[in-house]
XYZ file of C-alpha atoms in Angstrom:
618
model
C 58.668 99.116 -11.456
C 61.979 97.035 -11.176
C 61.607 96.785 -7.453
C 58.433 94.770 -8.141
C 59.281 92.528 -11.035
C 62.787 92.404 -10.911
C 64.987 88.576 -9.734
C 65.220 88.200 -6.287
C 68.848 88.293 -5.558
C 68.247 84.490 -3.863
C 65.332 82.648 -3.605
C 63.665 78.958 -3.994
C 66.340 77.809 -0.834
C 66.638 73.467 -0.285
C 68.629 71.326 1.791
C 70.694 68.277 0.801
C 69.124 65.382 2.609
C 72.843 65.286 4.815
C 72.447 69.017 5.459
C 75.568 69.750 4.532
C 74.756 71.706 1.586
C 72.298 74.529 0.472
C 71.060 75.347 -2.810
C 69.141 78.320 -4.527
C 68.087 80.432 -7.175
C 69.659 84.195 -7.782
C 70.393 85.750 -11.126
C 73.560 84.915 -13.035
C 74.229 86.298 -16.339
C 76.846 84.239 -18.776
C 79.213 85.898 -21.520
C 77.377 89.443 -21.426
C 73.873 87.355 -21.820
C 71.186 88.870 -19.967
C 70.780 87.321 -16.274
C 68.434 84.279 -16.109
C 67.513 82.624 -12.820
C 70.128 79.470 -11.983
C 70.933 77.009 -9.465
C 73.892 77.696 -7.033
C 74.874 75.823 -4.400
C 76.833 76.873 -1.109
C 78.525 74.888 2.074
C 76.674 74.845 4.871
C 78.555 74.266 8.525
C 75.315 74.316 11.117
C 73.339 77.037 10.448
C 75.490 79.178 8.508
C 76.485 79.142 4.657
C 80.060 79.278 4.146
C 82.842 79.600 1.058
C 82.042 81.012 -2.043
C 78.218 80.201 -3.590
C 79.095 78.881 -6.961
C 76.700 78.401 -9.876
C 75.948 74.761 -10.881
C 74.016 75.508 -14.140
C 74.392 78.519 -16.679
C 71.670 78.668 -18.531
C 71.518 81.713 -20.656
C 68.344 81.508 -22.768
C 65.498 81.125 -20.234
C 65.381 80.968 -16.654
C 65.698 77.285 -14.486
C 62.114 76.788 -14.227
C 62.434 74.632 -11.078
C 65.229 72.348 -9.358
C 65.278 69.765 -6.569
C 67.662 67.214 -4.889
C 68.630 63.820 -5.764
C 70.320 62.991 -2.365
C 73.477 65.049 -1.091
C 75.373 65.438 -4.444
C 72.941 65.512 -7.541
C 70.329 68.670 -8.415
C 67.505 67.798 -10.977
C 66.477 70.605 -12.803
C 63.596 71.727 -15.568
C 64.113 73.759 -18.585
C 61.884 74.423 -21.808
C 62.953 76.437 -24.929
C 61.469 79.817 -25.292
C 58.231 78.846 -22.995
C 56.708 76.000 -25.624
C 56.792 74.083 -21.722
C 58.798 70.735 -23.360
C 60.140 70.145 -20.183
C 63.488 69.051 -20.452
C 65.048 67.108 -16.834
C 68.470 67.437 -16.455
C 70.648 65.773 -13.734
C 73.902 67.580 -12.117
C 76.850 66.644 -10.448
C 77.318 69.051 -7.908
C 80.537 68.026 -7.337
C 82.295 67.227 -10.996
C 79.985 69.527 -12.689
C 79.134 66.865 -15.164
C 75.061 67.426 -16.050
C 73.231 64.429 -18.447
C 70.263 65.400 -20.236
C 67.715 62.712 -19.306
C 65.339 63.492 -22.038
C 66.737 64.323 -25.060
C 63.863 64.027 -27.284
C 62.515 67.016 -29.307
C 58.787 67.957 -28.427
C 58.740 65.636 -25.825
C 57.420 67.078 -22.247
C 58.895 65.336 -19.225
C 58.297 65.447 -15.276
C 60.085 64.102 -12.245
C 57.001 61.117 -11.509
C 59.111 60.185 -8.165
C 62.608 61.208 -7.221
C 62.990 57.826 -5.488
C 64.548 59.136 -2.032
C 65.641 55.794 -1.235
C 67.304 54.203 -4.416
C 70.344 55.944 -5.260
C 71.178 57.122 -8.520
C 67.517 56.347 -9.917
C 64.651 58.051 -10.572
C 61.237 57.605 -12.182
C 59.995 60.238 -14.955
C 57.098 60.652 -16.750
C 57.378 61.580 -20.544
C 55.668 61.653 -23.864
C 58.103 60.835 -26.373
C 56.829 58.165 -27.837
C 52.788 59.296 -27.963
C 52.355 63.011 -27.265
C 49.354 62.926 -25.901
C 50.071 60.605 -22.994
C 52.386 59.781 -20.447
C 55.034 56.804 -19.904
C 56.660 56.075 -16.713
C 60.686 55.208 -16.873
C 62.912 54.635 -14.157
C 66.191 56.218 -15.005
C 69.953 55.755 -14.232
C 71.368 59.551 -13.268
C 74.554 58.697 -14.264
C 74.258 57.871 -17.972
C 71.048 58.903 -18.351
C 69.892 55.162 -19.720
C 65.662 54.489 -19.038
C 63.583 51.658 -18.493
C 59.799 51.402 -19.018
C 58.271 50.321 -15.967
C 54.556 51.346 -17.057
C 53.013 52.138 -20.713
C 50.234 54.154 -20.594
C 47.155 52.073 -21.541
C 45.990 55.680 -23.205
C 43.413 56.684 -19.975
C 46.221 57.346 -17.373
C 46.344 61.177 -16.477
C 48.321 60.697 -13.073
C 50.476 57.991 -11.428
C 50.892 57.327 -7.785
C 54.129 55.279 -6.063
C 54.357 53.930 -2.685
C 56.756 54.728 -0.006
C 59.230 52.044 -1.846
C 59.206 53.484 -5.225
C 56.951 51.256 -6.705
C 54.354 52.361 -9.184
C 50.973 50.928 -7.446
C 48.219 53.477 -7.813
C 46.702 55.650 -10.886
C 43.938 58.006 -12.165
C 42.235 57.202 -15.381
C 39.949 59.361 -17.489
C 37.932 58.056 -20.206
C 35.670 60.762 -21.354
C 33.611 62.064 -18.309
C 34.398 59.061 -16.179
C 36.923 58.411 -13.965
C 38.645 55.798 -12.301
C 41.336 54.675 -9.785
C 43.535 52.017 -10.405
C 45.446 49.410 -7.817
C 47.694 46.939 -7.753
C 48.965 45.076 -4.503
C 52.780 44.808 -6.198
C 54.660 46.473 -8.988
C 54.384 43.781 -11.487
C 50.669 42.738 -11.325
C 48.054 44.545 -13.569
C 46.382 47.166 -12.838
C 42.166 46.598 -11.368
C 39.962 49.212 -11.188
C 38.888 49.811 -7.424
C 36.836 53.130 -7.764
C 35.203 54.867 -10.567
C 33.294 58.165 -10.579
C 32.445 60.836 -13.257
C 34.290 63.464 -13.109
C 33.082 65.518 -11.105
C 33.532 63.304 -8.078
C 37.204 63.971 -7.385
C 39.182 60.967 -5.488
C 42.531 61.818 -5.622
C 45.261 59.446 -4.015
C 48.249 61.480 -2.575
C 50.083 58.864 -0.654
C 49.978 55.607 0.427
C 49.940 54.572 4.165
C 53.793 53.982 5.724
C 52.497 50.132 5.375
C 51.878 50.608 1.791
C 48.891 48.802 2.299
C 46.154 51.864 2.105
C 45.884 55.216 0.422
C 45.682 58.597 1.581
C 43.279 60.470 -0.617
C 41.574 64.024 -1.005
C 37.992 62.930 -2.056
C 34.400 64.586 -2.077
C 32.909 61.421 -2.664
C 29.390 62.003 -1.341
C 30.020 65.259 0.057
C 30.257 68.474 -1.331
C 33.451 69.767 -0.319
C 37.061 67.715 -0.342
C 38.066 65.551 2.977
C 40.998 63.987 3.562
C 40.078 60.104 4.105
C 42.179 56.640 4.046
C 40.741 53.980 1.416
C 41.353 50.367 2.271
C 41.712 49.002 -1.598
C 40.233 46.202 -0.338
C 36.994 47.676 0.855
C 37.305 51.018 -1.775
C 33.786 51.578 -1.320
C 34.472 52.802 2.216
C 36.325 56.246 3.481
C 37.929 56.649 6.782
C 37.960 60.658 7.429
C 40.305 62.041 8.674
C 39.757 65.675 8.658
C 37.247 67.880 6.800
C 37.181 71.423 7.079
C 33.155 70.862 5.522
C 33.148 74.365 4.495
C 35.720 75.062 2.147
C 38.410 71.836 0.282
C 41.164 70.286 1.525
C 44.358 71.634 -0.641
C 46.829 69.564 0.756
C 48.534 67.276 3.136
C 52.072 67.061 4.726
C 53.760 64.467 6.207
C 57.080 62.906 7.848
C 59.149 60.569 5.817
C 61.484 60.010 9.136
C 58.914 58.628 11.021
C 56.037 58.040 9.027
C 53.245 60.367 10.370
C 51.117 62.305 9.113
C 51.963 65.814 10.060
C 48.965 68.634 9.199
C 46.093 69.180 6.276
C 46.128 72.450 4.722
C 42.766 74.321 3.682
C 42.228 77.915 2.380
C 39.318 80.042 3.737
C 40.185 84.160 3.280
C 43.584 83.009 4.428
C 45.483 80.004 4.011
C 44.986 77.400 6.996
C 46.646 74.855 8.618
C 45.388 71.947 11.082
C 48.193 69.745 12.549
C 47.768 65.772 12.913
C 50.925 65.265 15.072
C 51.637 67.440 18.052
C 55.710 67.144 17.658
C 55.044 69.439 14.313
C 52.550 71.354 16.033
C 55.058 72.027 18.709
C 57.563 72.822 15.900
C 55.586 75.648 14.462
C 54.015 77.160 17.396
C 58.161 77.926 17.996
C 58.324 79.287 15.119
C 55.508 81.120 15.299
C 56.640 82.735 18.596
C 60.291 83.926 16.847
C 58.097 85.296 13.999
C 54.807 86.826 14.808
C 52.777 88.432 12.845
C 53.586 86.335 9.470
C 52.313 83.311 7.784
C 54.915 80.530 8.093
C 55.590 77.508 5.861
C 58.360 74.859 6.216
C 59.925 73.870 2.496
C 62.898 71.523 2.955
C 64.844 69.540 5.576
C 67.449 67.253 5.684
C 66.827 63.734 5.619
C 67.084 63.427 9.713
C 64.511 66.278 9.736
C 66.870 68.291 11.963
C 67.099 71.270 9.528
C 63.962 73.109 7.769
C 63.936 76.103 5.474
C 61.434 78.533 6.958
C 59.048 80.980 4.268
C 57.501 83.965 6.075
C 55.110 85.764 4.328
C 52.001 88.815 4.835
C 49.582 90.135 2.196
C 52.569 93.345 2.106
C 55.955 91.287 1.975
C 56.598 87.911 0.170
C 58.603 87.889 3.190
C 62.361 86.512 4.258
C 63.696 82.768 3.991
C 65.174 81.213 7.439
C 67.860 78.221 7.886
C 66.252 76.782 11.485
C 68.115 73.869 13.740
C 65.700 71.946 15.251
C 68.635 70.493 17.587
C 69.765 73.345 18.497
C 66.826 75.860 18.232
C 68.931 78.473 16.141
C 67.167 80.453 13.928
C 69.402 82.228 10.425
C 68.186 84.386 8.408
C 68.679 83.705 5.187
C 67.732 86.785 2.830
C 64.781 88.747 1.929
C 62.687 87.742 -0.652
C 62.217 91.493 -2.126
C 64.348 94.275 0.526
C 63.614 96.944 -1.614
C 60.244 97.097 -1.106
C 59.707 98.435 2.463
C 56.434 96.475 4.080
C 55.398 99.883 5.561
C 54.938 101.341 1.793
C 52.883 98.094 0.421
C 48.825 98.191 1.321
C 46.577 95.571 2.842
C 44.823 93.158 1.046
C 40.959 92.928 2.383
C 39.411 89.522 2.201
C 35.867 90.758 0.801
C 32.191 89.367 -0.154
C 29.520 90.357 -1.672
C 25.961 88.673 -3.273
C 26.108 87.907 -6.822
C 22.733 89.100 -8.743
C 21.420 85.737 -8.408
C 22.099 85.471 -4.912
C 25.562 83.567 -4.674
C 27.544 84.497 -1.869
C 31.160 85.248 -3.548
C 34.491 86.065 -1.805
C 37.549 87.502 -2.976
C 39.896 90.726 -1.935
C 40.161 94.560 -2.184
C 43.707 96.608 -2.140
C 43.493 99.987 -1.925
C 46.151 102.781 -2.092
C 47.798 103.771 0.935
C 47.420 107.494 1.292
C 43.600 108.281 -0.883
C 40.557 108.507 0.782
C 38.826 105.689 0.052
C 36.218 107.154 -1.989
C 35.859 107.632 -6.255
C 39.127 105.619 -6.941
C 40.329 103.982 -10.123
C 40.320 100.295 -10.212
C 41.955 97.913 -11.915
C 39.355 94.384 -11.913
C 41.949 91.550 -11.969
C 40.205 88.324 -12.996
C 42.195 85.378 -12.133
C 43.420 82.483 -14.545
C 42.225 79.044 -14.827
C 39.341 79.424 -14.460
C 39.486 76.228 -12.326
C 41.887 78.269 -9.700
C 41.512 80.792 -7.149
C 43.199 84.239 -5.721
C 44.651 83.854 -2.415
C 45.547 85.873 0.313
C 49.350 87.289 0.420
C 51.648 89.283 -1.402
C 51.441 89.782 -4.732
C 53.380 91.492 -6.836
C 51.130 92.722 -9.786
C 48.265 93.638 -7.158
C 50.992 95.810 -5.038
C 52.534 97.338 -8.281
C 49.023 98.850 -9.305
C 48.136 99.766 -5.615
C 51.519 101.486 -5.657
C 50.428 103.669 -8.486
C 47.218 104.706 -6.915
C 45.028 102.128 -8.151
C 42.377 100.076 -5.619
C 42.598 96.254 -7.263
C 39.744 93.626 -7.191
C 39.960 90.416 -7.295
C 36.908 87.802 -7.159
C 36.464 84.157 -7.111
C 34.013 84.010 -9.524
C 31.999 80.762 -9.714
C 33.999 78.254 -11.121
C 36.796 78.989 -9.029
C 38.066 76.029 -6.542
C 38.451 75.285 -2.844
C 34.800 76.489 -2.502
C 33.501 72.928 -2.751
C 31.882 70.996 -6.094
C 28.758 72.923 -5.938
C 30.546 76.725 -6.782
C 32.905 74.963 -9.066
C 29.746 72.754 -11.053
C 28.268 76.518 -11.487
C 30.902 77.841 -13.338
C 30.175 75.042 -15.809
C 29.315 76.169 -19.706
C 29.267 79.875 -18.242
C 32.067 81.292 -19.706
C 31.238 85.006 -20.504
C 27.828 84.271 -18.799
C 26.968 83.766 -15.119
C 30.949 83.575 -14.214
C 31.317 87.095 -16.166
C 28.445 88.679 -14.208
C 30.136 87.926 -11.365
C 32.786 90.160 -12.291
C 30.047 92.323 -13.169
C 28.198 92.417 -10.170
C 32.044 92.919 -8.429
C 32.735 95.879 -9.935
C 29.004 97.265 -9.134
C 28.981 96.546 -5.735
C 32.298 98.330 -5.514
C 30.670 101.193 -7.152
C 27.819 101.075 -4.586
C 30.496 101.041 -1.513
C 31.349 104.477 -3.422
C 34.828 103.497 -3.162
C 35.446 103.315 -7.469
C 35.055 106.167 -9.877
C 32.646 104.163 -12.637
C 34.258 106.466 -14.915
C 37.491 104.800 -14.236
C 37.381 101.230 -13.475
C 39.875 99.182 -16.001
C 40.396 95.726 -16.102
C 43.476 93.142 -16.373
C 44.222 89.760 -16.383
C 45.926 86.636 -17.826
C 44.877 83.285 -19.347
C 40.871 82.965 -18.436
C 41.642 86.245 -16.997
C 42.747 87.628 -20.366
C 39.347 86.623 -21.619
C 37.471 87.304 -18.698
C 39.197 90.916 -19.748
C 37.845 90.838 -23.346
C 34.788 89.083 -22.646
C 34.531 92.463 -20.409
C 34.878 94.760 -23.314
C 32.525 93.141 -25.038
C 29.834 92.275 -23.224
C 29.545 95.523 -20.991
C 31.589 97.901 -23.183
C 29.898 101.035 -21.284
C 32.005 99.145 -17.756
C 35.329 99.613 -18.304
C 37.585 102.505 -19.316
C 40.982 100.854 -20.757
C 41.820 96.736 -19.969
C 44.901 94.534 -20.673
C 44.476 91.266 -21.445
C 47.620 88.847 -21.581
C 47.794 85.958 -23.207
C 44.029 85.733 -23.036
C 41.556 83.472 -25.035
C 39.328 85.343 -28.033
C 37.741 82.732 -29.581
C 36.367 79.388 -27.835
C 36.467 77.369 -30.972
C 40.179 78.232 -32.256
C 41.236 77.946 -28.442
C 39.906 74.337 -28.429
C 41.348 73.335 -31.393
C 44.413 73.950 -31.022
C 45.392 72.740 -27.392
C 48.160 71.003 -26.688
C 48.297 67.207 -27.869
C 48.672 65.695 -24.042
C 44.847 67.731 -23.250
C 43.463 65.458 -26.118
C 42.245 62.608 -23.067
C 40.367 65.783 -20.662
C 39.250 67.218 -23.927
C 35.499 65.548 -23.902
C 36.275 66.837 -20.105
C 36.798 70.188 -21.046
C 34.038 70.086 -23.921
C 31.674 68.967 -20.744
C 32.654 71.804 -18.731
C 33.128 74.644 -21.485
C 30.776 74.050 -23.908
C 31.265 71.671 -27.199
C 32.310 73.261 -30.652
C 29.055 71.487 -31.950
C 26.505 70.801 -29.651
C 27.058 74.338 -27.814
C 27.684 75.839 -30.890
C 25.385 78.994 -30.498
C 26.391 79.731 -27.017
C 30.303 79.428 -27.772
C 29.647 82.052 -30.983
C 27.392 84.249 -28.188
C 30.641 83.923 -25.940
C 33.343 84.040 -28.162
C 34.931 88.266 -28.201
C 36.860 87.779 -31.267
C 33.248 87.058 -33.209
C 31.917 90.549 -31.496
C 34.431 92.841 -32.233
C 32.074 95.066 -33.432
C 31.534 95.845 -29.496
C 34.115 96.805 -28.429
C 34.920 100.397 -27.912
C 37.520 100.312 -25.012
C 41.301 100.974 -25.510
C 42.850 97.103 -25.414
C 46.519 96.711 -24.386
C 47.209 93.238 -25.548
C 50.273 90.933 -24.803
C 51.052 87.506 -26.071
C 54.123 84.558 -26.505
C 54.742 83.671 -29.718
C 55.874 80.168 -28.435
C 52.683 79.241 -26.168
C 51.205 75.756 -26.248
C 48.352 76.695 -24.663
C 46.388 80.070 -25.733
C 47.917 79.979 -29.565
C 49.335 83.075 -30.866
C 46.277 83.351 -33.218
C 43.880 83.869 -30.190
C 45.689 87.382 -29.620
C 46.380 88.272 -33.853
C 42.726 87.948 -34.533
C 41.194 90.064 -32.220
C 44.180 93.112 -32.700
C 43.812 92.536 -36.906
C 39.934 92.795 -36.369
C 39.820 95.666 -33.822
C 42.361 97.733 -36.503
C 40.182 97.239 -38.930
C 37.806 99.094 -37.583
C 39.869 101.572 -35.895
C 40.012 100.538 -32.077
C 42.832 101.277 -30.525
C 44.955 98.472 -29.683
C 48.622 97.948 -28.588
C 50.070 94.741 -29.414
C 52.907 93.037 -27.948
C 54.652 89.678 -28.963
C 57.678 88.195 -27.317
C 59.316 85.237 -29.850
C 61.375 83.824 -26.746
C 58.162 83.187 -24.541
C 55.264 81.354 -24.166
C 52.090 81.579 -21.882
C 53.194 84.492 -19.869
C 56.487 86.502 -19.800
C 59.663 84.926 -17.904
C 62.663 86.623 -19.108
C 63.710 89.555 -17.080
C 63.667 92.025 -19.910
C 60.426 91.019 -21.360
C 58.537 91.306 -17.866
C 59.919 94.882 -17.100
C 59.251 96.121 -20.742
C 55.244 94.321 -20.591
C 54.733 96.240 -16.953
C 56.408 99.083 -18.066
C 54.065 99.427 -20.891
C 50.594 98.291 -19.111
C 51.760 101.027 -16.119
C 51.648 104.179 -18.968
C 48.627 102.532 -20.821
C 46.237 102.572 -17.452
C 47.871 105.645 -16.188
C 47.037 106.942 -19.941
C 43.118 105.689 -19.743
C 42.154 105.752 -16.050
C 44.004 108.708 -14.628
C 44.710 111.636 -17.578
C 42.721 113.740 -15.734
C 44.692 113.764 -12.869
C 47.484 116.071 -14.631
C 49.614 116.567 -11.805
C 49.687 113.195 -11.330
C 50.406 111.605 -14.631
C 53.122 114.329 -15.424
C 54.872 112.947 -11.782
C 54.127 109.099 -13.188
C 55.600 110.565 -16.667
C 58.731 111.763 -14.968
């Protein structure tokens, strides 16, 4: 189980923009504390890491949750207290050690808005210290930590764009169910409102044009899926596309700050894809490619001169191995594997599936079975995905491969509601929690049965988030479908869950009212929908886990169900972890959860199998 869960011994690998240093992540642990994940930081001379790695933070309480550059000598890095996500940003001095806390305010949540590559020793974050539901924008000195306000948040904003000079020009606005993009031709004019949409049409700025003239936007405005199009702010009504896949959404776009192209548009179909706009990256890859077949490949840093790139390769069976490549002089360093003690040989395949829902939807999603079983009468483990306004993807995954180690075939569907499909199979998810976007889970797990590749005596069900309730809504609703289920920090009731999100959801909460159902007007259907108000139902062994600390699915949407199902004699395991929040971080805490939801399905789904469990026991 510790082979799956456990640190890598390095990961998250960056480049100083003068590529004479590396950074990354491994495990350190400080005065006998247990190891949490921290920064360290090596020499670099070409391709090759030299010296002694040396730690640049010790953080001893929770992991770094993330960490990037501030030119050649200063790492900015994010860190909460026991997973209540009140981002702190702290800046470090690679080189004295010195590190300045640049918001030191207490339930404040900060991000880096723009780490201003081009203005030394400044930076622009966004906070909430002085209204906690919104966000400010301050550009901030690194060295003594001192801010300035360069925008206050009117009370719509929910995202802020820069140009390529640092200057704050571009923003998204929500006001109920409309939307609306703001412009401004220079830093120190007001804001004007160029677009506006509900909602549901999504026009999302991402950069401006090398000019700073235009913006680069991922938009489905009149069209069903998301393009990638260039909006001239003086003629906003128009969009220029550039690319659109048509069938699925645009998820992203990459681009070269050196020389100011746009480099390739990245879309997900069963697998992630990637179309390139400029051949000199296209040329860069399809090296790449050639040195490493058979993986999926993703650049994630370079130096400033864009001579240097980290390389990711990854498969469905391996999260792969981290590469150092010279573009200059075409050599190639490996790095370190992401996980070496898991051979790739031992982890199974991950089949892109789909099937018709009962009302005729055509859903995707993916199948791992065992290595080894026939593939006939299996146990199952149904693994519901977050959100629900995500998606599962294609590649390895740790939780999937852990359960597929242990002899269990794991679904996974995108359910309606789920994203990259386009606005219509997103829009039909809407108000259908526990309804239509349950029976699709349903209908998975029957059609799996029909294959005759699950034992419908045997078919559990796991998940966290929307996937936790997707898991109890499970129970509930068809409590003659599954066997055992786990649900992790999972939603019980819709009309605690609303009211006690997190103060900076309060502008997308008529949003989220809109595309959940209200506490009034839906009323009935949230009290049909709700698990914690059907207990009564439920008849299937619950494993439940839950952060005492997490901001959003409160502690009391996991102690109502367990107090309720007790009272009536369910069985129910309950764990609570004081030090976390929505989901488990801290090394301990994740091996003891797994640990725990291993015996529990191997309890449930496979006692009969004595041979087996005894060996699992052992």
């Amino acid at each position: 189980m510790k082979d799956f869960f456990r640190h890598p011994d390095q990961t998250r690998f960056s480049l100083s923009e003068d590529g004479r240093w590396l950074a990354f992540m491994r495990p350190l642990s400080v005065d006998g504390q247990p190891p949490r994940m921290n920064i360290f930081v090596q020499r670099l001379e070409g391709v090759a890491p030299t010296g002694e790695a040396r730690s640049i933070s010790r953080e001893t309480a929770r992991d770094v949750s993330g960490y990037v550059w501030k030119g050649s000598s200063t790492i900015l890095y994010a860190k909460d207290c026991g997973g209540d996500e009140n981002f702190h940003i702290l800046a470090m001095n690679m080189h004295t050690g010195s590190a300045v806390d640049l918001t030191p305010y207490e339930n404040c949540r900060a991000y880096i808005s723009d780490p201003l590559e081009d203005i030394p020793d400044h930076i622009l974050l966004a906070h909430n210290n002085l209204d906690a539901k919104i966000f400010d924008i301050y550009r901030v000195n690194l060295q003594i930590g001192a801010s300035h306000l360069v925008a206050l948040n009117p009370g719509n904003v929910i995202s802020w764009q820069t140009d390529h000079a640092g200057k704050l020009r571009a923003a998204i606005t929500l006001d109920g169910l409309n939307c609306g993009v703001l412009y401004r031709d220079e830093e120190g004019q007001p804001f004007r409102t160029i677009i506006a949409t509900d909602y549901r049409t999504s026009v999302k700025p991402v950069l401006f044009t090398f000019d700073n003239q235009q913006l680069y936007a991922i938009s489905n405005r009149g069209r069903d899926t998301k393009a990638l199009v260039r909006i001239d702010p003086a003629h906003p009504d128009t969009e220029e596309i550039l690319f659109d896949p048509q069938e699925v959404d645009v998820s992203g776009v990459d681009y070269s700050r050196l020389r100011q192209v746009l480099t390739s548009v990245t879309y997900e179909t069963d697998k992630r894809q990637r179309s390139f706009l400029d051949t000199q990256t296209a040329d860069l890859y399809g090296r790449l490619t050639d040195r490493l077949p058979g993986y999926q490949l993703a650049l994630h840093s370079d130096t400033r001169d864009e001579t240097k790139f980290i390389v990711s390769t990854y498969s469905d069976r391996t999260p792969g191995t981290r590469y150092l490549y010279d573009v200059t002089t075409d050599e190639l360093r490996k790095l370190a594997d992401i996980k070496p003690g898991l051979p790739e040989s031992d982890m199974a395949p991950m089949r892109p599936i789909r099937f018709q829902s009962r009302d005729g939807l055509a859903l995707h999603g993916y199948l791992t079975l065992p290595l080894g079983r026939p593939e006939q009468d299996l146990p199952v483990i149904v693994h519901p995905h977050g959100g629900p306004w995500s998606r599962d993807s294609w590649g390895y995954d740790s939780q999937v491969q852990f359960l597929a180690n242990r002899g269990f075939a794991v679904l996974q569907i995108n359910f309606r509601g789920s994203t990259g499909y386009g606005r219509r199979f997103w829009e039909a998810g809407f108000g259908q929690w526990g309804l239509s976007m349950q029976d699709d889970i349903t209908d998975g797990v029957r059609w799996l049965i029909a294959q005759g590749i699950a034992d419908p005596r045997r078919i559990g069900i796991y998940g966290a988030s929307y996937g936790g309730y997707a898991t109890l809504a499970g129970v509930t609703f068809t409590p003659d479908l599954y066997a055992a289920a786990v649900d992790y920090v999972g939603v019980s009731n819709m009309f605690t869950f609303m009211a006690t999100t997190p103060p900076y959801w309060k502008p997308m909460l008529e949003r989220l009212y809109d595309m959940v159902g209200h506490p009034e007007k839906d009323k009935d259907r949230l009290v049909r929908t709700s698990p914690a108000l059907h207990v009564d139902r439920i008849k299937t062994p619950l494993f439940i886990a839950q952060g005492a600390k997490d901001p959003r699915v409160n502690k009391a949407e996991s102690d109502q169900i367990v107090e309720a199902l007790r009272q009536r004699g369910v069985e129910v395991d309950y764990m609570v972890k004081d030090n976390e929040g929505h989901g488990f971080r801290n090394e301990e805490n994740t091996f003891e959860f797994y640990e725990t939801m291993e015996k529990f399905f191997i309890r449930h789904l496979m006692a009969e199998q004595g041979g087996f469990l005894r060996q699992m026991e052992r």
